[in-house]
mmCIF file of C-alpha atoms and ligand atoms in Angstrom:
data_model
loop_
_atom_site.group_PDB
_atom_site.id
_atom_site.type_symbol
_atom_site.label_atom_id
_atom_site.label_comp_id
_atom_site.label_asym_id
_atom_site.label_seq_id
_atom_site.Cartn_x
_atom_site.Cartn_y
_atom_site.Cartn_z
ATOM 1 C CA MET F 1439 26.267 -30.545 -28.092
ATOM 2 C CA THR F 1440 26.342 -27.482 -30.458
ATOM 3 C CA ARG F 1441 25.973 -23.869 -29.416
ATOM 4 C CA SER F 1442 22.544 -23.847 -31.816
ATOM 5 C CA ASN F 1443 21.751 -27.483 -30.645
ATOM 6 C CA LYS F 1444 21.925 -26.039 -27.064
ATOM 7 C CA GLN F 1445 19.459 -22.841 -27.911
ATOM 8 C CA TYR F 1446 17.045 -25.269 -29.276
ATOM 9 C CA CYS F 1447 17.067 -27.237 -25.679
ATOM 10 C CA ILE F 1448 16.753 -24.252 -23.254
ATOM 11 C CA GLN F 1449 13.292 -24.742 -21.133
ATOM 12 C CA TYR F 1450 12.078 -21.398 -20.595
ATOM 13 C CA PRO F 1451 10.991 -20.816 -17.113
ATOM 14 C CA GLN F 1452 7.011 -20.312 -16.978
ATOM 15 C CA TRP F 1453 7.886 -17.481 -15.186
ATOM 16 C CA SER F 1454 10.875 -15.923 -14.961
ATOM 17 C CA THR F 1455 12.258 -13.265 -12.375
ATOM 18 C CA ALA F 1456 15.512 -12.055 -14.136
ATOM 19 C CA MET F 1457 13.858 -8.882 -14.455
ATOM 20 C CA LYS F 1458 12.763 -8.198 -11.157
ATOM 21 C CA GLY F 1459 13.780 -4.925 -9.231
ATOM 22 C CA GLU F 1460 15.644 -4.104 -12.842
ATOM 23 C CA PHE F 1461 14.169 -0.909 -13.501
ATOM 24 C CA ASP F 1462 15.049 2.790 -13.543
ATOM 25 C CA ASN F 1463 11.716 4.361 -13.898
ATOM 26 C CA ILE F 1464 8.240 3.340 -13.038
ATOM 27 C CA PRO F 1465 5.588 2.441 -15.404
ATOM 28 C CA ILE F 1466 2.638 4.835 -16.185
ATOM 29 C CA VAL F 1467 -0.479 1.695 -16.777
ATOM 30 C CA ASN F 1468 -3.828 2.613 -18.130
ATOM 31 C CA LEU F 1469 -6.466 1.093 -16.020
ATOM 32 C CA SER F 1470 -9.592 1.661 -18.297
ATOM 33 C CA GLY F 1471 -9.131 -1.482 -19.507
ATOM 34 C CA LEU F 1472 -10.175 -2.638 -15.922
ATOM 35 C CA ALA F 1473 -13.308 -0.633 -16.177
ATOM 36 C CA ALA F 1474 -16.607 -2.968 -15.999
ATOM 37 C CA ASP F 1475 -17.702 -2.020 -19.868
ATOM 38 C CA ALA F 1476 -14.140 -2.289 -21.338
ATOM 39 C CA ASP F 1477 -13.930 -4.781 -24.536
ATOM 40 C CA PRO F 1478 -11.947 -8.013 -24.156
ATOM 41 C CA ALA F 1479 -8.546 -6.725 -25.994
ATOM 42 C CA GLU F 1480 -8.511 -3.834 -23.867
ATOM 43 C CA ARG F 1481 -8.577 -5.631 -20.512
ATOM 44 C CA ALA F 1482 -6.329 -8.309 -21.275
ATOM 45 C CA SER F 1483 -3.411 -5.068 -22.868
ATOM 46 C CA THR F 1484 -4.790 -3.444 -18.953
ATOM 47 C CA VAL F 1485 -3.438 -6.883 -17.243
ATOM 48 C CA ALA F 1486 -0.564 -7.074 -19.077
ATOM 49 C CA ALA F 1487 0.990 -3.871 -18.615
ATOM 50 C CA LEU F 1488 -0.120 -4.497 -14.528
ATOM 51 C CA LYS F 1489 1.503 -7.740 -14.460
ATOM 52 C CA SER F 1490 4.685 -6.509 -15.857
ATOM 53 C CA ALA F 1491 5.105 -3.938 -13.956
ATOM 54 C CA LEU F 1492 4.514 -5.537 -10.584
ATOM 55 C CA GLU F 1493 6.814 -8.468 -11.749
ATOM 56 C CA THR F 1494 9.542 -5.811 -12.139
ATOM 57 C CA SER F 1495 9.419 -2.980 -9.963
ATOM 58 C CA GLY F 1496 6.089 -4.004 -7.819
ATOM 59 C CA PHE F 1497 5.259 -0.356 -8.585
ATOM 60 C CA ALA F 1498 3.270 1.510 -11.555
ATOM 61 C CA TYR F 1499 1.381 4.810 -11.849
ATOM 62 C CA LEU F 1500 -2.261 4.214 -12.023
ATOM 63 C CA ALA F 1501 -3.931 6.185 -15.018
ATOM 64 C CA ASN F 1502 -7.772 6.408 -15.869
ATOM 65 C CA HIS F 1503 -8.160 4.899 -12.302
ATOM 66 C CA GLY F 1504 -12.122 5.626 -12.533
ATOM 67 C CA VAL F 1505 -11.970 7.487 -9.117
ATOM 68 C CA PRO F 1506 -13.371 10.663 -9.307
ATOM 69 C CA GLU F 1507 -10.875 13.589 -9.418
ATOM 70 C CA ASP F 1508 -12.751 16.154 -7.469
ATOM 71 C CA LEU F 1509 -13.095 13.982 -4.711
ATOM 72 C CA VAL F 1510 -9.441 12.961 -4.601
ATOM 73 C CA GLU F 1511 -8.581 16.876 -4.077
ATOM 74 C CA ARG F 1512 -11.311 17.250 -1.267
ATOM 75 C CA MET F 1513 -9.712 14.260 0.249
ATOM 76 C CA ARG F 1514 -6.247 16.239 -0.048
ATOM 77 C CA GLU F 1515 -7.900 19.186 1.149
ATOM 78 C CA MET F 1516 -9.227 17.420 4.391
ATOM 79 C CA ASN F 1517 -6.349 16.619 4.683
ATOM 80 C CA VAL F 1518 -4.272 19.872 5.338
ATOM 81 C CA ALA F 1519 -7.453 21.074 7.322
ATOM 82 C CA PHE F 1520 -7.049 17.927 9.670
ATOM 83 C CA HIS F 1521 -3.194 18.617 10.187
ATOM 84 C CA GLN F 1522 -4.310 22.574 10.524
ATOM 85 C CA LEU F 1523 -6.474 21.751 13.974
ATOM 86 C CA PRO F 1524 -5.188 22.815 16.862
ATOM 87 C CA MET F 1525 -2.664 20.234 18.505
ATOM 88 C CA GLU F 1526 -4.654 19.916 21.655
ATOM 89 C CA GLU F 1527 -7.539 18.844 19.624
ATOM 90 C CA LYS F 1528 -5.829 16.421 17.625
ATOM 91 C CA LEU F 1529 -3.898 14.874 20.621
ATOM 92 C CA ALA F 1530 -7.680 14.170 21.834
ATOM 93 C CA LEU F 1531 -8.235 11.539 18.986
ATOM 94 C CA LYS F 1532 -4.537 9.803 19.968
ATOM 95 C CA ILE F 1533 -4.857 6.647 18.666
ATOM 96 C CA ASN F 1534 -6.768 3.629 20.111
ATOM 97 C CA GLU F 1535 -5.983 0.086 20.377
ATOM 98 C CA PHE F 1536 -7.883 -0.091 16.793
ATOM 99 C CA HIS F 1537 -5.432 1.300 15.313
ATOM 100 C CA ARG F 1538 -7.503 4.324 14.062
ATOM 101 C CA GLY F 1539 -6.877 8.238 15.205
ATOM 102 C CA TYR F 1540 -3.917 10.478 15.489
ATOM 103 C CA MET F 1541 -0.236 9.782 15.446
ATOM 104 C CA PRO F 1542 1.565 12.059 16.341
ATOM 105 C CA MET F 1543 4.943 13.110 15.127
ATOM 106 C CA SER F 1544 7.942 10.469 15.315
ATOM 107 C CA THR F 1545 5.691 7.989 16.838
ATOM 108 C CA SER F 1546 6.462 4.525 14.413
ATOM 109 C CA THR F 1547 9.891 3.405 13.958
ATOM 110 C CA ILE F 1548 10.319 0.678 11.366
ATOM 111 C CA VAL F 1549 11.991 -2.373 13.507
ATOM 112 C CA THR F 1550 10.462 -4.929 11.118
ATOM 113 C CA SER F 1551 12.138 -3.351 7.940
ATOM 114 C CA SER F 1552 14.265 -6.038 6.275
ATOM 115 C CA VAL F 1553 15.626 -2.951 4.381
ATOM 116 C CA ALA F 1554 17.468 -0.841 6.522
ATOM 117 C CA LYS F 1555 18.624 -0.817 10.462
ATOM 118 C CA VAL F 1556 16.242 2.211 10.772
ATOM 119 C CA THR F 1557 16.745 3.609 14.482
ATOM 120 C CA LYS F 1558 15.255 7.647 13.702
ATOM 121 C CA PRO F 1559 11.372 7.863 13.958
ATOM 122 C CA ASN F 1560 9.771 8.596 10.979
ATOM 123 C CA ARG F 1561 9.116 12.508 10.514
ATOM 124 C CA SER F 1562 5.618 12.524 10.186
ATOM 125 C CA GLU F 1563 2.130 12.940 11.644
ATOM 126 C CA SER F 1564 -1.322 10.759 10.670
ATOM 127 C CA LEU F 1565 -4.326 10.563 11.152
ATOM 128 C CA MET F 1566 -5.483 6.775 10.427
ATOM 129 C CA VAL F 1567 -8.592 5.646 9.297
ATOM 130 C CA MET F 1568 -9.542 2.396 8.899
ATOM 131 C CA HIS F 1569 -12.862 0.430 7.529
ATOM 132 C CA GLU F 1570 -16.183 1.132 9.695
ATOM 133 C CA VAL F 1571 -17.211 -1.713 12.014
ATOM 134 C CA PRO F 1572 -20.753 -1.820 12.499
ATOM 135 C CA ASP F 1573 -21.668 -2.058 16.368
ATOM 136 C CA ASP F 1574 -23.448 -4.989 15.303
ATOM 137 C CA ALA F 1575 -21.241 -6.905 13.745
ATOM 138 C CA ALA F 1576 -19.952 -10.282 15.079
ATOM 139 C CA TYR F 1577 -16.346 -9.377 14.771
ATOM 140 C CA ALA F 1578 -16.921 -6.192 16.887
ATOM 141 C CA GLY F 1579 -14.487 -5.714 19.437
ATOM 142 C CA GLU F 1580 -12.137 -8.452 18.111
ATOM 143 C CA PRO F 1581 -8.216 -6.736 17.373
ATOM 144 C CA LEU F 1582 -8.518 -3.915 14.781
ATOM 145 C CA GLN F 1583 -11.977 -3.683 14.319
ATOM 146 C CA GLY F 1584 -13.003 -0.648 16.848
ATOM 147 C CA PRO F 1585 -14.880 2.901 16.026
ATOM 148 C CA ASN F 1586 -12.749 5.933 13.978
ATOM 149 C CA GLN F 1587 -11.993 8.886 15.301
ATOM 150 C CA PHE F 1588 -12.681 12.073 13.498
ATOM 151 C CA PRO F 1589 -12.453 16.033 14.579
ATOM 152 C CA GLU F 1590 -16.135 17.146 15.666
ATOM 153 C CA SER F 1591 -15.170 20.478 14.572
ATOM 154 C CA LEU F 1592 -14.585 19.259 11.391
ATOM 155 C CA PRO F 1593 -17.532 17.014 10.083
ATOM 156 C CA GLU F 1594 -16.460 17.074 6.713
ATOM 157 C CA VAL F 1595 -13.279 14.728 7.565
ATOM 158 C CA ALA F 1596 -15.480 12.104 8.361
ATOM 159 C CA GLU F 1597 -17.657 12.477 5.639
ATOM 160 C CA THR F 1598 -14.883 12.683 2.968
ATOM 161 C CA ALA F 1599 -12.776 9.993 4.545
ATOM 162 C CA ARG F 1600 -15.840 7.741 4.171
ATOM 163 C CA ALA F 1601 -16.549 9.006 0.613
ATOM 164 C CA TYR F 1602 -13.670 8.479 -0.458
ATOM 165 C CA MET F 1603 -12.280 4.761 0.985
ATOM 166 C CA ALA F 1604 -15.903 3.431 -0.548
ATOM 167 C CA GLU F 1605 -14.516 4.639 -4.041
ATOM 168 C CA MET F 1606 -11.098 3.478 -3.238
ATOM 169 C CA THR F 1607 -12.398 -0.033 -2.019
ATOM 170 C CA LYS F 1608 -14.176 -0.517 -5.702
ATOM 171 C CA LEU F 1609 -10.854 0.389 -7.174
ATOM 172 C CA GLY F 1610 -9.196 -2.274 -5.129
ATOM 173 C CA GLU F 1611 -11.949 -4.926 -6.421
ATOM 174 C CA ARG F 1612 -11.168 -3.713 -9.710
ATOM 175 C CA ILE F 1613 -7.427 -4.436 -9.502
ATOM 176 C CA ALA F 1614 -7.678 -7.893 -7.466
ATOM 177 C CA GLY F 1615 -9.884 -8.964 -10.450
ATOM 178 C CA GLY F 1616 -6.544 -7.857 -12.991
ATOM 179 C CA LEU F 1617 -4.445 -9.332 -11.034
ATOM 180 C CA ALA F 1618 -6.148 -12.710 -10.078
ATOM 181 C CA GLU F 1619 -6.066 -12.898 -13.788
ATOM 182 C CA ALA F 1620 -2.232 -12.057 -14.316
ATOM 183 C CA LEU F 1621 -1.684 -15.084 -12.414
ATOM 184 C CA GLY F 1622 -3.683 -17.099 -14.217
ATOM 185 C CA LEU F 1623 -6.613 -17.326 -11.883
ATOM 186 C CA PRO F 1624 -10.379 -16.892 -12.772
ATOM 187 C CA ARG F 1625 -11.303 -13.152 -12.071
ATOM 188 C CA ASP F 1626 -12.962 -13.600 -8.949
ATOM 189 C CA TRP F 1627 -10.823 -15.806 -7.416
ATOM 190 C CA PHE F 1628 -9.422 -12.973 -4.874
ATOM 191 C CA ASP F 1629 -13.223 -12.017 -3.919
ATOM 192 C CA GLN F 1630 -13.339 -14.714 -0.943
ATOM 193 C CA HIS F 1631 -10.669 -13.541 0.897
ATOM 194 C CA PHE F 1632 -11.927 -9.671 0.474
ATOM 195 C CA VAL F 1633 -15.546 -10.384 2.379
ATOM 196 C CA GLU F 1634 -14.591 -7.708 5.229
ATOM 197 C CA PRO F 1635 -11.414 -6.286 3.738
ATOM 198 C CA THR F 1636 -8.924 -4.685 6.026
ATOM 199 C CA LEU F 1637 -8.972 -1.006 5.138
ATOM 200 C CA PHE F 1638 -6.464 1.803 6.323
ATOM 201 C CA LEU F 1639 -6.579 5.339 4.897
ATOM 202 C CA ARG F 1640 -3.125 7.407 6.327
ATOM 203 C CA LEU F 1641 -3.841 11.229 6.018
ATOM 204 C CA LEU F 1642 -0.062 12.057 6.169
ATOM 205 C CA HIS F 1643 1.738 15.192 6.755
ATOM 206 C CA TYR F 1644 5.818 15.382 6.346
ATOM 207 C CA PRO F 1645 6.838 18.556 7.552
ATOM 208 C CA GLU F 1646 10.316 20.108 5.546
ATOM 209 C CA GLN F 1647 13.041 17.896 7.232
ATOM 210 C CA PRO F 1648 17.171 18.614 7.410
ATOM 211 C CA ASP F 1649 19.412 16.358 5.034
ATOM 212 C CA GLU F 1650 20.393 14.026 7.682
ATOM 213 C CA GLU F 1651 21.820 10.721 7.921
ATOM 214 C CA GLN F 1652 19.487 8.454 8.473
ATOM 215 C CA LEU F 1653 16.473 11.118 8.853
ATOM 216 C CA PHE F 1654 13.009 10.258 6.791
ATOM 217 C CA GLY F 1655 9.856 11.260 6.833
ATOM 218 C CA SER F 1656 8.982 7.269 5.783
ATOM 219 C CA ALA F 1657 11.863 5.407 6.771
ATOM 220 C CA PRO F 1658 13.104 2.857 3.976
ATOM 221 C CA HIS F 1659 10.157 -0.130 4.317
ATOM 222 C CA THR F 1660 7.816 -2.293 2.645
ATOM 223 C CA ASP F 1661 4.087 -2.004 2.989
ATOM 224 C CA TYR F 1662 2.660 -5.109 5.070
ATOM 225 C CA GLY F 1663 -0.199 -6.292 2.916
ATOM 226 C CA PHE F 1664 -2.047 -6.544 -0.153
ATOM 227 C CA VAL F 1665 -1.940 -3.514 -2.239
ATOM 228 C CA THR F 1666 -1.026 0.319 -1.698
ATOM 229 C CA LEU F 1667 -2.858 3.058 -3.464
ATOM 230 C CA LEU F 1668 -1.149 5.899 -2.632
ATOM 231 C CA LYS F 1669 -2.079 10.085 -3.637
ATOM 232 C CA GLN F 1670 0.621 12.304 -3.146
ATOM 233 C CA ASP F 1671 0.787 16.161 -3.508
ATOM 234 C CA ASP F 1672 2.628 17.879 -6.078
ATOM 235 C CA VAL F 1673 5.945 18.297 -3.367
ATOM 236 C CA GLY F 1674 7.593 14.710 -4.453
ATOM 237 C CA GLY F 1675 9.654 13.256 -1.869
ATOM 238 C CA LEU F 1676 8.661 9.279 -2.516
ATOM 239 C CA GLU F 1677 11.830 7.012 -3.634
ATOM 240 C CA VAL F 1678 11.625 3.629 -4.688
ATOM 241 C CA ARG F 1679 14.753 1.147 -4.746
ATOM 242 C CA ASN F 1680 15.892 -0.814 -7.514
ATOM 243 C CA LYS F 1681 17.804 -4.155 -7.386
ATOM 244 C CA HIS F 1682 21.125 -2.329 -8.120
ATOM 245 C CA GLY F 1683 20.636 -0.045 -4.621
ATOM 246 C CA GLU F 1684 19.704 3.200 -6.607
ATOM 247 C CA TRP F 1685 16.683 5.270 -5.457
ATOM 248 C CA ILE F 1686 14.579 5.686 -8.107
ATOM 249 C CA ALA F 1687 12.330 8.788 -7.593
ATOM 250 C CA ALA F 1688 8.565 8.438 -7.933
ATOM 251 C CA PRO F 1689 7.705 12.129 -8.808
ATOM 252 C CA PRO F 1690 3.690 13.310 -8.604
ATOM 253 C CA ILE F 1691 1.934 12.771 -11.566
ATOM 254 C CA PRO F 1692 -1.071 14.593 -11.766
ATOM 255 C CA ASN F 1693 -4.241 12.325 -11.757
ATOM 256 C CA THR F 1694 -2.261 9.107 -10.845
ATOM 257 C CA PHE F 1695 -2.225 7.049 -7.999
ATOM 258 C CA VAL F 1696 1.192 4.977 -7.456
ATOM 259 C CA MET F 1697 0.081 1.713 -6.835
ATOM 260 C CA ASN F 1698 2.505 -0.911 -5.288
ATOM 261 C CA VAL F 1699 2.887 -4.583 -4.045
ATOM 262 C CA GLY F 1700 2.815 -5.084 -0.467
ATOM 263 C CA ASP F 1701 4.582 -8.159 1.198
ATOM 264 C CA ILE F 1702 1.271 -10.149 1.798
ATOM 265 C CA LEU F 1703 0.292 -10.389 -2.665
ATOM 266 C CA ALA F 1704 4.415 -10.967 -3.072
ATOM 267 C CA LYS F 1705 3.987 -13.902 -0.875
ATOM 268 C CA TRP F 1706 0.938 -15.105 -2.173
ATOM 269 C CA SER F 1707 2.245 -14.485 -5.831
ATOM 270 C CA ASN F 1708 4.553 -17.159 -4.463
ATOM 271 C CA GLY F 1709 6.964 -14.074 -5.563
ATOM 272 C CA ARG F 1710 5.997 -13.287 -9.362
ATOM 273 C CA PHE F 1711 5.489 -9.729 -7.901
ATOM 274 C CA VAL F 1712 7.845 -8.054 -6.133
ATOM 275 C CA SER F 1713 6.904 -5.784 -2.567
ATOM 276 C CA THR F 1714 9.687 -3.541 -3.242
ATOM 277 C CA PRO F 1715 11.796 -1.021 -0.537
ATOM 278 C CA HIS F 1716 10.260 2.348 -0.651
ATOM 279 C CA ARG F 1717 11.323 6.306 1.509
ATOM 280 C CA VAL F 1718 10.202 9.458 1.773
ATOM 281 C CA ARG F 1719 12.429 12.309 2.345
ATOM 282 C CA ASN F 1720 10.679 15.920 2.239
ATOM 283 C CA LEU F 1721 13.636 17.806 0.942
ATOM 284 C CA SER F 1722 11.689 20.537 -0.600
ATOM 285 C CA LYS F 1723 10.971 23.519 1.833
ATOM 286 C CA ARG F 1724 7.304 22.779 1.923
ATOM 287 C CA ASP F 1725 5.106 20.317 3.840
ATOM 288 C CA ARG F 1726 4.417 17.731 2.132
ATOM 289 C CA TYR F 1727 0.850 15.713 2.201
ATOM 290 C CA SER F 1728 -0.377 12.265 1.031
ATOM 291 C CA GLN F 1729 -2.824 9.631 1.592
ATOM 292 C CA PRO F 1730 -1.957 5.957 0.731
ATOM 293 C CA PHE F 1731 -4.667 3.935 0.942
ATOM 294 C CA PHE F 1732 -3.871 0.078 1.716
ATOM 295 C CA TYR F 1733 -6.800 -2.604 0.192
ATOM 296 C CA ASP F 1734 -6.051 -5.814 2.548
ATOM 297 C CA PRO F 1735 -7.803 -8.713 2.989
ATOM 298 C CA SER F 1736 -10.198 -9.940 5.701
ATOM 299 C CA MET F 1737 -8.746 -10.356 9.316
ATOM 300 C CA ARG F 1738 -9.873 -14.213 8.871
ATOM 301 C CA ALA F 1739 -8.934 -14.456 4.967
ATOM 302 C CA LEU F 1740 -6.095 -17.583 5.194
ATOM 303 C CA VAL F 1741 -3.319 -16.607 2.889
ATOM 304 C CA ALA F 1742 -2.021 -19.328 0.840
ATOM 305 C CA CYS F 1743 -0.545 -19.559 -2.702
ATOM 306 C CA PRO F 1744 -3.441 -21.557 -4.834
ATOM 307 C CA ASP F 1745 -2.175 -24.929 -6.787
ATOM 308 C CA ALA F 1746 -3.578 -23.094 -9.659
ATOM 309 C CA MET F 1747 -1.277 -20.758 -10.052
ATOM 310 C CA LEU F 1748 1.879 -22.834 -9.627
ATOM 311 C CA GLY F 1749 3.732 -24.343 -12.547
ATOM 312 C CA VAL F 1750 5.038 -27.594 -13.549
ATOM 313 C CA GLY F 1751 7.104 -28.489 -10.702
ATOM 314 C CA GLU F 1752 6.830 -25.447 -8.702
ATOM 315 C CA THR F 1753 5.801 -25.177 -5.085
ATOM 316 C CA ALA F 1754 4.561 -22.829 -2.917
ATOM 317 C CA THR F 1755 7.406 -20.846 -0.965
ATOM 318 C CA MET F 1756 4.996 -19.846 1.780
ATOM 319 C CA GLU F 1757 3.307 -21.218 4.846
ATOM 320 C CA PRO F 1758 -0.473 -20.454 4.886
ATOM 321 C CA VAL F 1759 -1.283 -17.409 7.317
ATOM 322 C CA LEU F 1760 -3.884 -15.902 8.605
ATOM 323 C CA TYR F 1761 -3.728 -12.348 7.469
ATOM 324 C CA GLY F 1762 -5.019 -10.889 10.335
ATOM 325 C CA ASP F 1763 -1.947 -13.017 12.690
ATOM 326 C CA TYR F 1764 0.552 -11.943 10.089
ATOM 327 C CA LEU F 1765 -0.844 -8.323 10.151
ATOM 328 C CA LEU F 1766 -0.767 -7.876 14.172
ATOM 329 C CA GLU F 1767 2.842 -8.928 14.342
ATOM 330 C CA ARG F 1768 3.853 -6.237 12.244
ATOM 331 C CA LEU F 1769 2.193 -3.973 13.936
ATOM 332 C CA ASN F 1770 2.438 -4.878 16.997
ATOM 333 C CA LYS F 1771 6.559 -4.240 16.627
ATOM 334 C CA ASN F 1772 6.470 -1.527 14.626
ATOM 335 C CA TYR F 1773 4.173 1.142 16.678
ATOM 336 C CA ASP F 1774 5.420 2.755 19.617
ATOM 337 C CA TYR F 1775 1.682 2.562 21.136
ATOM 338 C CA ARG F 1776 0.992 -1.348 20.611
ATOM 339 C CA LYS F 1777 4.499 -1.945 22.094
ATOM 340 C CA LYS F 1778 3.739 -2.612 25.706
ATOM 341 C CA ALA F 1779 0.832 -4.746 24.262
ATOM 342 C CA SER F 1780 2.588 -7.270 22.566
HETATM 343 O O1 LIG O 948 3.665 8.961 1.746
HETATM 344 C C1 LIG O 948 4.131 8.378 0.959
HETATM 345 O O2 LIG O 948 4.575 9.092 -0.674
HETATM 346 C C2 LIG O 948 4.357 7.271 0.991
HETATM 347 C C3 LIG O 948 4.078 6.604 1.934
HETATM 348 C C4 LIG O 948 4.451 4.898 2.341
HETATM 349 O O3 LIG O 948 5.170 4.522 2.071
HETATM 350 C C5 LIG O 948 3.682 4.235 3.386
HETATM 351 O O4 LIG O 948 2.837 4.755 4.220
HETATM 352 O O5 LIG O 948 3.370 3.213 3.572
HETATM 353 FE FE1 LIG O 949 4.754 2.391 2.044
#
């Protein structure tokens, strides 16, 4: 066969994996194309940009995301105000069995990390807030379905967190529609799996830390869930690992969120989208605050790669799994307060 014939005969795979992890920066995606009133061409271009970013680095900065900036800023102020409360008051809200409340410094070690052998606990403290569970909900009291814990002396924390989570949920819904289309599925395909979404808002504080081997604000890890939508302050310190093992800085860009793919979306998409290791080291001489929002499926969602997404001859690599079972296994291994229970 001649060289030119050979070229002619090449069968391009429907989905290329060549670009996976091959990046040295994180693209900015203009999300205005996912707004309800966007025209179809603008939508198609946003979906294509998201698809390319999530296949390559699994990360993107989201501009024009539609969440009011004054609400984002108020949430950041409440994050700072919460962590300035007396320790006694924070400890009174210590994380409960439903994974809601205060996590003191150095109480989580990411032992399930596929990325690094993590030995030192994370240098961070946080308030974990999750979706509200109505008292009369049929699932109230089931694993991870219980009350949040907020400081009584600062009611604005609860008010702001609720308003923020509501807006971030709407953003998560818009993104899920775009991701479905990027995977060749109908826009509303994911909706059935997000009837009672599992939501986490983590108000994180990273004190300055020494530059020490194996010491991190957040040790190298991948996120568990579907997508993470992170607001970080202006300090910096987030880094994302590429295929060559280089840590690429993801510095703050005003008025954007950093979005990344979690493990369950990577599995769900049959590996099309990548869940990329990242870490935080706050080597600045200032306190760092960030607020990741994790937008995840219902606990009872059955996560299984849809046939409609698979190309000819392609098989699903994941075993179907109930999202709740998967999540509980990960949480039970990584958080000190749950280890006794598991
Ligand atoms: O604080 C950050 O910038 C990232 C936090 C993070 O990766 C996480 O909570 O999963
Ligand atoms: Fe993360």
